Tab-separated table of C-alpha atoms in Angstrom:
chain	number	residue	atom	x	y	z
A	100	UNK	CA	-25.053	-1.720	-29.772
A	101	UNK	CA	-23.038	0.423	-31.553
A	102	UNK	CA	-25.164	3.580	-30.603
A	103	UNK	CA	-25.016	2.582	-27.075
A	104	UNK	CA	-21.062	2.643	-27.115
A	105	UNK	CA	-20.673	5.824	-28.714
A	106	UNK	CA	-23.142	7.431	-26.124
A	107	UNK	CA	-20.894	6.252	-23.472
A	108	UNK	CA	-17.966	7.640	-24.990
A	109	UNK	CA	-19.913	11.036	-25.961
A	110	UNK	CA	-21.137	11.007	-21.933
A	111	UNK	CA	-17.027	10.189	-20.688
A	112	UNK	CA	-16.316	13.032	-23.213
A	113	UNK	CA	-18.658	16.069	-21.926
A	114	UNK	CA	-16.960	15.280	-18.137
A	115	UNK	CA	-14.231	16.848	-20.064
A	116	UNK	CA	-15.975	19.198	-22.712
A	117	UNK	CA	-19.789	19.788	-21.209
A	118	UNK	CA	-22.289	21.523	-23.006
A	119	UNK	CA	-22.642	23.852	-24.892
A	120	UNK	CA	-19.240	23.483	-25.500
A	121	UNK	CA	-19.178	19.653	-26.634
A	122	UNK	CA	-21.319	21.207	-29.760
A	123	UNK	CA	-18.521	24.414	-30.322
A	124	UNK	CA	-15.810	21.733	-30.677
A	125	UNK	CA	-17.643	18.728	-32.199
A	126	UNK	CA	-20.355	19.892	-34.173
A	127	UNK	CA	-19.389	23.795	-35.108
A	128	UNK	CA	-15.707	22.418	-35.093
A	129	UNK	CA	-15.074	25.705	-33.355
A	130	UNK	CA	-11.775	24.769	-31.347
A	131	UNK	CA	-10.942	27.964	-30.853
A	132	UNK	CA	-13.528	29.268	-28.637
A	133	UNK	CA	-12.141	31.134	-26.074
A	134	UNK	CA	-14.800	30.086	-23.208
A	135	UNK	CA	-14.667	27.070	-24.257
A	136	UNK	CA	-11.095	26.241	-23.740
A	137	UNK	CA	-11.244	27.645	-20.554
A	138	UNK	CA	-13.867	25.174	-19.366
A	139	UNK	CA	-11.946	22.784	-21.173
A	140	UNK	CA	-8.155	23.456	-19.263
A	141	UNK	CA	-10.180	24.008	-15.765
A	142	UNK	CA	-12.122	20.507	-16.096
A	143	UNK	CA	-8.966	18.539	-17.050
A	144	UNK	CA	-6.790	20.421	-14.625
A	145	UNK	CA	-9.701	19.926	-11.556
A	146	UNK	CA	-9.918	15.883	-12.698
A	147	UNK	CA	-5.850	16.173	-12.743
A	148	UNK	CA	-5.602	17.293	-9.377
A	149	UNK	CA	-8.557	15.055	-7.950
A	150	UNK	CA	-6.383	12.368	-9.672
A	151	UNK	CA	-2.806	12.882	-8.278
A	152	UNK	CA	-4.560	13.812	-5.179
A	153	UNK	CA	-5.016	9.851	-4.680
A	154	UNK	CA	-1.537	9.619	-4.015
A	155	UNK	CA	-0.287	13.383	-2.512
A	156	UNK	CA	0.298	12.939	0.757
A	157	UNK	CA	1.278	8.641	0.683
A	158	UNK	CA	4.490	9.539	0.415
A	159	UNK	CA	4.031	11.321	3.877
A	160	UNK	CA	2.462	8.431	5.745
A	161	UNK	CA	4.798	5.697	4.083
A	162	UNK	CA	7.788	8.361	5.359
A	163	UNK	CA	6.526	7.891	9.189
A	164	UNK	CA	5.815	4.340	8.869
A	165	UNK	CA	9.311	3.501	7.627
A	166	UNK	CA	10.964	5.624	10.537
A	167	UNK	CA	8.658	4.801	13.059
A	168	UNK	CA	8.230	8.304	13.632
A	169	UNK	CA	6.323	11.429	13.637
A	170	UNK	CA	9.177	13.481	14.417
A	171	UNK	CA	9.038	17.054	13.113
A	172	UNK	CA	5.259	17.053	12.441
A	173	UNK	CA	2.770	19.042	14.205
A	174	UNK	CA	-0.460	17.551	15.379
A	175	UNK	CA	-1.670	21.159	15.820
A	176	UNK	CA	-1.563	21.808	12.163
A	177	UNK	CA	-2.392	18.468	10.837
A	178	UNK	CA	-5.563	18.967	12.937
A	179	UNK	CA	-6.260	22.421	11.648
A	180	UNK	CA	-5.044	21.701	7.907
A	181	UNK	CA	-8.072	18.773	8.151
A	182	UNK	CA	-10.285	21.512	9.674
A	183	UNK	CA	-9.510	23.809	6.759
A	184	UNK	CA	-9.930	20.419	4.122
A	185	UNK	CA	-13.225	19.532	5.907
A	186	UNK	CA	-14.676	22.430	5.730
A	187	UNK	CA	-13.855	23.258	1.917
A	188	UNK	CA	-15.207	20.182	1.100
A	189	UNK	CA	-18.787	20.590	3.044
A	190	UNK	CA	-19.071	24.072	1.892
A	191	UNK	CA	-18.530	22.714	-1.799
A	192	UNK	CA	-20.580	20.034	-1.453
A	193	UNK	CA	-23.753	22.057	-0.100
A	194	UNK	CA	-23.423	24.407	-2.846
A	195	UNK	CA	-23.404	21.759	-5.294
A	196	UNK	CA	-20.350	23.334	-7.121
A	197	UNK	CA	-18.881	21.151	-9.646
A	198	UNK	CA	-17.069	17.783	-8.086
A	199	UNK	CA	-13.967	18.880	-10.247
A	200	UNK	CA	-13.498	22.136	-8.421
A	201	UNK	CA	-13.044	20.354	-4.749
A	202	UNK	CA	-12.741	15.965	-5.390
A	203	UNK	CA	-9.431	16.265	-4.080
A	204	UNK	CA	-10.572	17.311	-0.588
A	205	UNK	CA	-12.182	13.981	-0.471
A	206	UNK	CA	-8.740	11.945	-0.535
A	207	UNK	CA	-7.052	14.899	1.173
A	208	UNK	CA	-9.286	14.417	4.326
A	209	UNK	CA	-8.592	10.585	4.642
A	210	UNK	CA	-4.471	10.854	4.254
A	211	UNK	CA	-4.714	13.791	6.678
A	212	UNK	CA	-6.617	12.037	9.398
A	213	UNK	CA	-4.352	8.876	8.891
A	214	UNK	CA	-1.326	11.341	9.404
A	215	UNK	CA	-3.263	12.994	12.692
A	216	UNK	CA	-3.902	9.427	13.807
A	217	UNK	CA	-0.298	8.007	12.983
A	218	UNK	CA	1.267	11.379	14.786
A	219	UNK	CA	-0.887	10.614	18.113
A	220	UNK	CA	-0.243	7.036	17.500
A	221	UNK	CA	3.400	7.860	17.617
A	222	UNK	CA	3.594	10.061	20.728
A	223	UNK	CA	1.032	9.524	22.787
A	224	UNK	CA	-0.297	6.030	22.052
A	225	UNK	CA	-2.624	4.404	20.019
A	226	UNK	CA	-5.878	4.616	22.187
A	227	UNK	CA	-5.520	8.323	21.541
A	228	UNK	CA	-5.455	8.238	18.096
A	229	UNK	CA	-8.422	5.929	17.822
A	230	UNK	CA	-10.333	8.513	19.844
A	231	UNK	CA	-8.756	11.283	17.715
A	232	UNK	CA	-10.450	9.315	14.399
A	233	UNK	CA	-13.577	8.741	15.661
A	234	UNK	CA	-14.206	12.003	17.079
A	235	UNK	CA	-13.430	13.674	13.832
A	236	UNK	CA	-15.880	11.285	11.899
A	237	UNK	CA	-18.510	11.922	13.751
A	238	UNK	CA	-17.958	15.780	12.507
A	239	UNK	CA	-17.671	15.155	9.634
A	240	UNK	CA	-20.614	12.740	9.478
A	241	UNK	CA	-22.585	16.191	10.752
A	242	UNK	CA	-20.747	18.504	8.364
A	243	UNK	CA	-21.932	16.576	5.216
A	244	UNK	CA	-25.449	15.610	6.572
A	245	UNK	CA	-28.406	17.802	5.704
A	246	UNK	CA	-28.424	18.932	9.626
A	247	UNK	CA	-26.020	21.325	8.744
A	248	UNK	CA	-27.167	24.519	8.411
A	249	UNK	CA	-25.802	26.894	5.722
A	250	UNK	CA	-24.821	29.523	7.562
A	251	UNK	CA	-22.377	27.492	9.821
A	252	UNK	CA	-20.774	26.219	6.499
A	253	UNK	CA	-20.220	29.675	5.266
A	254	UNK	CA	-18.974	30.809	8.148
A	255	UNK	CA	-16.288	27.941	8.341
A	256	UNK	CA	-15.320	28.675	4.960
A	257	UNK	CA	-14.455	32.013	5.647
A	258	UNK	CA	-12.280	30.852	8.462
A	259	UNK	CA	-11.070	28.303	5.962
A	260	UNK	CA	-7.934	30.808	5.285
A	261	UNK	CA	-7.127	31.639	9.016
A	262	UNK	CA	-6.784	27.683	9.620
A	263	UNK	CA	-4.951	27.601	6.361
A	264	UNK	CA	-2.355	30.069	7.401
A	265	UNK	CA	-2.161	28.881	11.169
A	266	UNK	CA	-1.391	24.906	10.270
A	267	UNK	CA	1.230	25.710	7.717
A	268	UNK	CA	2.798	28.077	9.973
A	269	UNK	CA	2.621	26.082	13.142
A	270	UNK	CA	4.410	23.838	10.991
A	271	UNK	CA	6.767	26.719	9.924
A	272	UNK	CA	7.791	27.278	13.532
A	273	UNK	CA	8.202	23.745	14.377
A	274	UNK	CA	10.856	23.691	11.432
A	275	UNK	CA	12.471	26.351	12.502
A	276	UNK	CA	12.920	25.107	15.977
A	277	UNK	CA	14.302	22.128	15.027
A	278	UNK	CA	16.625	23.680	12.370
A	279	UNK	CA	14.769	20.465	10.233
A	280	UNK	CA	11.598	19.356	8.661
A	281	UNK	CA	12.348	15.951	10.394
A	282	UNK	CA	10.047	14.029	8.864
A	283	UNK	CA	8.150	16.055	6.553
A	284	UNK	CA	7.473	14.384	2.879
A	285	UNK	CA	9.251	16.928	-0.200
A	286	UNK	CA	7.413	14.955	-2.398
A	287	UNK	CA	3.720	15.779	-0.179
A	288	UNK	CA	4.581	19.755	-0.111
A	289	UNK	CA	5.517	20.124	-3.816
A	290	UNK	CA	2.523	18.304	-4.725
A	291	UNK	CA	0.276	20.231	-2.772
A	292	UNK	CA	1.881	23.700	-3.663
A	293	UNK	CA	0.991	22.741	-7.213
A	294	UNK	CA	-2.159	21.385	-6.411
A	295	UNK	CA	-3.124	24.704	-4.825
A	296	UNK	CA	-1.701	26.954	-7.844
A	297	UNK	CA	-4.016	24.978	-10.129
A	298	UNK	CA	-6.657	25.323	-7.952
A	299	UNK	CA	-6.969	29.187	-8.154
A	300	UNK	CA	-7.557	29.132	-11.625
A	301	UNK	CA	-10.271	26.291	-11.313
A	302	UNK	CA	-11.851	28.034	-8.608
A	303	UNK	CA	-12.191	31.347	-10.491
A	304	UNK	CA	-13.685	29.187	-13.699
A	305	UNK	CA	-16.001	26.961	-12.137
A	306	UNK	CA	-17.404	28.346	-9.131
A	307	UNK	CA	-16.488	32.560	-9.098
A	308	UNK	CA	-16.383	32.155	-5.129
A	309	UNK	CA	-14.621	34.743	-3.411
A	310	UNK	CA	-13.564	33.012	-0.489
A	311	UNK	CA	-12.327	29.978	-1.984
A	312	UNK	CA	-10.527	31.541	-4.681
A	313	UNK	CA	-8.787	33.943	-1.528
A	314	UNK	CA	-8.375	30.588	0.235
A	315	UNK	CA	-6.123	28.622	-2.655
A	316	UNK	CA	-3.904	32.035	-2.775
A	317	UNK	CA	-3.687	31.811	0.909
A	318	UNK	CA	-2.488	28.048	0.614
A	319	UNK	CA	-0.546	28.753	-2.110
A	320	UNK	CA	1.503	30.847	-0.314
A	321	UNK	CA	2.245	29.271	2.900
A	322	UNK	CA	2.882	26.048	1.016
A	323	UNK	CA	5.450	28.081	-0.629
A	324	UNK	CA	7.205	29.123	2.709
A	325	UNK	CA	6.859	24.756	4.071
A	326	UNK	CA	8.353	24.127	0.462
A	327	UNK	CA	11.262	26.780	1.086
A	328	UNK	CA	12.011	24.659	4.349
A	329	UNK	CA	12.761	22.108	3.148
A	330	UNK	CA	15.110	22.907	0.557
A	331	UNK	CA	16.706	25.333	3.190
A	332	UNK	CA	16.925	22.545	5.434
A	333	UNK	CA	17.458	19.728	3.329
A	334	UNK	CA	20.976	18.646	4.270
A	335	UNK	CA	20.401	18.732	8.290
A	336	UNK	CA	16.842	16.912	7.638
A	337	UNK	CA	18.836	14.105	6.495
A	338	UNK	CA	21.038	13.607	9.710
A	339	UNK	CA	18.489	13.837	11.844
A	340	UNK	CA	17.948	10.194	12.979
A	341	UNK	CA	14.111	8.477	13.588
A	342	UNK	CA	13.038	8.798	17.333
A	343	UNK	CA	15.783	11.271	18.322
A	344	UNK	CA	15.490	15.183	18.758
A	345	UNK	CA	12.236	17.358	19.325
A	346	UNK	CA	8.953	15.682	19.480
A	347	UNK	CA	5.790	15.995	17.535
A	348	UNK	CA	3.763	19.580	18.945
Protein backbone atom coordinates (compact mmCIF):
# COMPACT_ATOMS: atom_id res chain seq x y z
CA UNK A 1 0.00 0.00 0.00
CA UNK A 2 2.52 2.16 0.91
CA UNK A 3 4.47 1.67 -2.45
CA UNK A 4 1.38 2.30 -4.31
CA UNK A 5 0.97 5.85 -2.62
CA UNK A 6 4.33 6.99 -3.11
CA UNK A 7 4.09 6.02 -6.91
CA UNK A 8 1.19 8.25 -7.14
CA UNK A 9 2.86 11.01 -5.60
CA UNK A 10 6.25 10.29 -7.67
CA UNK A 11 3.70 10.19 -11.01
CA UNK A 12 1.77 13.87 -9.66
CA UNK A 13 5.46 14.93 -9.18
CA UNK A 14 7.13 14.29 -12.81
CA UNK A 15 3.82 16.45 -14.30
CA UNK A 16 5.92 19.00 -12.65
CA UNK A 17 9.63 17.66 -12.86
CA UNK A 18 9.53 14.84 -15.90
CA UNK A 19 12.31 12.80 -16.68
CA UNK A 20 15.32 12.88 -16.82
CA UNK A 21 15.04 15.64 -14.72
CA UNK A 22 12.96 13.98 -11.73
CA UNK A 23 16.44 11.87 -11.33
CA UNK A 24 18.84 15.43 -11.54
CA UNK A 25 16.77 16.76 -8.61
CA UNK A 26 15.79 13.63 -6.63
CA UNK A 27 18.29 11.14 -7.06
CA UNK A 28 21.67 13.23 -8.19
CA UNK A 29 20.20 16.01 -5.84
CA UNK A 30 21.39 18.23 -8.64
CA UNK A 31 18.96 21.33 -8.11
CA UNK A 32 20.89 23.39 -9.90
CA UNK A 33 20.69 22.11 -13.31
CA UNK A 34 20.20 24.69 -15.57
CA UNK A 35 17.84 22.63 -18.15
CA UNK A 36 16.30 21.37 -15.65
CA UNK A 37 14.91 24.38 -14.01
CA UNK A 38 13.85 25.56 -17.11
CA UNK A 39 11.56 22.60 -17.68
CA UNK A 40 10.76 22.97 -14.23
CA UNK A 41 9.52 27.09 -14.33
CA UNK A 42 7.85 26.36 -17.97
CA UNK A 43 5.73 23.23 -16.60
CA UNK A 44 4.53 25.09 -13.46
CA UNK A 45 4.04 28.34 -15.30
CA UNK A 46 1.99 26.31 -18.43
CA UNK A 47 -0.21 24.33 -15.44
CA UNK A 48 -0.46 28.06 -13.82
CA UNK A 49 -1.90 29.54 -16.72
CA UNK A 50 -4.14 26.42 -17.74
CA UNK A 51 -5.24 26.94 -14.07
CA UNK A 52 -6.22 30.67 -13.80
CA UNK A 53 -7.38 30.22 -17.27
CA UNK A 54 -10.58 28.47 -15.58
CA UNK A 55 -11.62 31.66 -14.42
CA UNK A 56 -9.99 34.55 -17.06
CA UNK A 57 -12.56 35.72 -18.87
CA UNK A 58 -15.80 34.98 -15.97
CA UNK A 59 -15.35 38.12 -14.90
CA UNK A 60 -16.28 39.23 -18.55
CA UNK A 61 -19.46 37.22 -18.91
CA UNK A 62 -20.66 37.88 -15.19
CA UNK A 63 -19.91 41.86 -16.30
CA UNK A 64 -22.65 41.51 -19.28
CA UNK A 65 -24.96 39.47 -17.36
CA UNK A 66 -25.18 41.98 -14.51
CA UNK A 67 -25.75 44.97 -17.04
CA UNK A 68 -27.75 43.23 -19.35
CA UNK A 69 -25.50 44.29 -21.91
CA UNK A 70 -22.97 43.75 -24.50
CA UNK A 71 -22.32 47.26 -24.98
CA UNK A 72 -18.80 48.14 -26.13
CA UNK A 73 -17.90 44.59 -27.28
CA UNK A 74 -17.30 43.55 -30.72
CA UNK A 75 -18.78 40.39 -32.10
CA UNK A 76 -16.27 40.76 -34.97
CA UNK A 77 -13.37 40.19 -32.71
CA UNK A 78 -14.85 37.88 -30.25
CA UNK A 79 -15.49 35.75 -33.37
CA UNK A 80 -12.01 36.09 -34.71
CA UNK A 81 -10.20 35.98 -31.15
CA UNK A 82 -12.15 32.24 -30.97
CA UNK A 83 -10.87 31.66 -34.54
CA UNK A 84 -7.34 32.48 -33.45
CA UNK A 85 -8.04 30.19 -29.86
CA UNK A 86 -9.47 27.36 -32.04
CA UNK A 87 -7.04 27.10 -34.17
CA UNK A 88 -4.00 27.19 -31.60
CA UNK A 89 -5.56 24.63 -29.87
CA UNK A 90 -6.11 22.07 -33.01
CA UNK A 91 -2.75 22.82 -34.28
CA UNK A 92 -1.36 21.88 -30.68
CA UNK A 93 -3.32 19.14 -30.30
CA UNK A 94 -2.34 17.39 -33.76
CA UNK A 95 1.18 17.87 -33.01
CA UNK A 96 0.85 16.30 -29.78
CA UNK A 97 2.85 19.16 -28.07
CA UNK A 98 2.74 19.03 -24.42
CA UNK A 99 -1.00 19.79 -22.84
CA UNK A 100 0.87 22.43 -20.60
CA UNK A 101 2.00 24.52 -23.52
CA UNK A 102 -1.81 25.18 -24.91
CA UNK A 103 -4.66 23.65 -21.85
CA UNK A 104 -5.71 27.05 -21.52
CA UNK A 105 -7.12 27.29 -25.06
CA UNK A 106 -9.46 24.64 -23.96
CA UNK A 107 -11.33 26.94 -21.29
CA UNK A 108 -10.50 29.98 -23.43
CA UNK A 109 -12.68 28.59 -26.34
CA UNK A 110 -15.80 27.86 -24.11
CA UNK A 111 -15.84 31.55 -22.21
CA UNK A 112 -15.26 33.03 -25.68
CA UNK A 113 -18.13 31.35 -27.43
CA UNK A 114 -20.40 32.07 -24.31
CA UNK A 115 -19.29 35.82 -24.76
CA UNK A 116 -20.02 35.52 -28.84
CA UNK A 117 -23.31 33.90 -27.89
CA UNK A 118 -24.25 36.39 -24.96
CA UNK A 119 -23.15 39.50 -27.46
CA UNK A 120 -25.66 38.11 -30.30
CA UNK A 121 -27.97 37.21 -27.57
CA UNK A 122 -27.89 40.80 -26.55
CA UNK A 123 -28.35 42.56 -29.90
CA UNK A 124 -29.81 40.59 -32.15
CA UNK A 125 -31.73 37.92 -30.24
CA UNK A 126 -31.30 34.72 -28.89
CA UNK A 127 -32.18 32.43 -31.94
CA UNK A 128 -29.06 33.97 -33.42
CA UNK A 129 -26.85 33.14 -30.91
CA UNK A 130 -28.01 29.56 -30.70
CA UNK A 131 -27.21 29.31 -34.40
CA UNK A 132 -23.95 31.23 -33.78
CA UNK A 133 -22.99 28.15 -31.07
CA UNK A 134 -23.87 25.46 -32.98
CA UNK A 135 -22.33 26.46 -36.09
CA UNK A 136 -19.03 26.97 -34.41
CA UNK A 137 -19.21 23.41 -32.75
CA UNK A 138 -19.65 21.75 -35.55
CA UNK A 139 -16.05 23.37 -36.61
CA UNK A 140 -14.64 22.68 -34.11
CA UNK A 141 -15.95 19.11 -33.91
CA UNK A 142 -14.02 18.95 -37.60
CA UNK A 143 -10.95 20.86 -36.43
CA UNK A 144 -10.13 18.30 -33.63
CA UNK A 145 -11.32 15.13 -35.56
CA UNK A 146 -8.76 13.09 -37.45
CA UNK A 147 -10.54 14.47 -40.86
CA UNK A 148 -8.48 17.29 -40.56
CA UNK A 149 -5.76 17.37 -42.62
CA UNK A 150 -2.39 18.80 -41.47
CA UNK A 151 -1.79 21.12 -43.83
CA UNK A 152 -5.09 23.11 -43.22
CA UNK A 153 -4.02 23.24 -39.47
CA UNK A 154 -0.72 24.72 -40.31
CA UNK A 155 -1.95 26.97 -42.45
CA UNK A 156 -4.52 28.35 -39.81
CA UNK A 157 -1.85 28.65 -37.43
CA UNK A 158 0.05 30.84 -39.42
CA UNK A 159 -2.94 33.05 -39.81
CA UNK A 160 -3.31 32.56 -36.09
CA UNK A 161 -1.39 36.13 -35.68
CA UNK A 162 -3.36 38.09 -38.43
CA UNK A 163 -6.71 37.07 -36.48
CA UNK A 164 -4.83 37.87 -33.34
CA UNK A 165 -4.02 41.37 -34.35
CA UNK A 166 -7.42 42.04 -36.25
CA UNK A 167 -9.85 41.03 -33.05
CA UNK A 168 -7.88 43.03 -30.57
CA UNK A 169 -7.83 45.88 -32.82
CA UNK A 170 -11.38 45.77 -34.01
CA UNK A 171 -11.83 46.00 -30.45
CA UNK A 172 -9.28 48.91 -30.31
CA UNK A 173 -11.39 50.93 -32.73
CA UNK A 174 -14.60 50.20 -31.16
CA UNK A 175 -13.01 51.82 -27.91
CA UNK A 176 -11.96 54.52 -29.46
CA UNK A 177 -15.24 55.32 -31.02
CA UNK A 178 -16.97 55.21 -28.07
CA UNK A 179 -14.35 57.20 -26.08
CA UNK A 180 -15.07 53.82 -23.56
CA UNK A 181 -14.46 50.18 -23.19
CA UNK A 182 -18.21 50.01 -22.17
CA UNK A 183 -18.33 46.86 -21.00
CA UNK A 184 -15.07 45.34 -21.33
CA UNK A 185 -13.78 43.20 -18.09
CA UNK A 186 -10.08 44.97 -16.59
CA UNK A 187 -9.85 42.05 -14.72
CA UNK A 188 -10.26 39.60 -18.33
CA UNK A 189 -7.48 41.87 -20.25
CA UNK A 190 -4.86 41.92 -17.45
CA UNK A 191 -5.23 38.34 -17.07
CA UNK A 192 -4.84 37.53 -20.50
CA UNK A 193 -1.88 40.04 -21.14
CA UNK A 194 -0.12 38.00 -18.48
CA UNK A 195 -1.27 34.88 -19.64
CA UNK A 196 0.24 35.65 -23.04
CA UNK A 197 3.73 37.00 -21.57
CA UNK A 198 4.07 33.63 -19.84
CA UNK A 199 3.20 31.94 -22.71
CA UNK A 200 6.22 33.05 -24.88
CA UNK A 201 8.56 31.64 -22.65
CA UNK A 202 6.59 28.23 -22.44
CA UNK A 203 6.27 28.14 -26.01
CA UNK A 204 10.01 28.60 -26.70
CA UNK A 205 10.73 25.66 -23.86
CA UNK A 206 8.33 23.15 -24.70
CA UNK A 207 7.53 23.16 -28.21
CA UNK A 208 10.50 25.55 -30.21
CA UNK A 209 7.55 26.48 -32.73
CA UNK A 210 8.10 29.45 -34.65
CA UNK A 211 4.76 30.48 -35.27
CA UNK A 212 3.36 30.08 -31.98
CA UNK A 213 6.09 31.60 -30.18
CA UNK A 214 5.55 34.84 -33.01
CA UNK A 215 1.86 34.40 -32.18
CA UNK A 216 2.05 34.96 -28.07
CA UNK A 217 4.38 38.19 -28.95
CA UNK A 218 1.74 39.21 -31.33
CA UNK A 219 -0.99 38.81 -28.48
CA UNK A 220 1.11 40.13 -26.13
CA UNK A 221 1.21 43.19 -27.69
CA UNK A 222 -2.18 44.07 -28.75
CA UNK A 223 -3.38 42.97 -25.33
CA UNK A 224 -1.10 45.61 -24.21
CA UNK A 225 -2.77 48.40 -26.39
CA UNK A 226 -6.85 46.81 -25.04
CA UNK A 227 -5.10 47.01 -21.50
CA UNK A 228 -3.91 50.75 -22.18
CA UNK A 229 -7.73 51.45 -22.96
CA UNK A 230 -8.91 50.87 -20.35
CA UNK A 231 -6.88 52.62 -17.97
CA UNK A 232 -7.04 55.61 -20.50
CA UNK A 233 -10.61 55.32 -20.42
CA UNK A 234 -11.36 54.23 -17.12
CA UNK A 235 -13.21 57.21 -15.66
CA UNK A 236 -15.74 57.73 -18.79
CA UNK A 237 -16.22 53.70 -18.83
CA UNK A 238 -17.77 54.16 -15.59
CA UNK A 239 -20.54 56.74 -16.62
CA UNK A 240 -21.48 55.08 -19.35
CA UNK A 241 -24.86 53.52 -18.33
CA UNK A 242 -26.06 49.60 -19.45
CA UNK A 243 -28.18 49.70 -22.73
CA UNK A 244 -27.35 53.32 -23.64
CA UNK A 245 -24.72 54.62 -26.28
CA UNK A 246 -23.09 52.66 -29.30
CA UNK A 247 -24.03 49.14 -29.88
CA UNK A 248 -22.12 45.94 -30.05
CA UNK A 249 -20.17 45.81 -33.94
Amino acid sequence: MDGEVLNFIQNCVKILVPDPCFDEFFINYNFLHTDCLKTVISKCLGYGIILGSVMVKVPQIVKILSAKSAEGLSIISSTLELTAITATMAYSYANNFPFSTYGEAVFLVLQTAVIAFLILMYSRGASMGVLYTATYAVILAYLLSPLAPMKLLWTLQALVMVFVVMARMVQAVTNYRNQSTGQLSAVTVILLFFGSLGRIFTSYQETGDTTVIMTFCVSSFCNAVLLFQLVYYWNSSKAVLPGVGKKAV
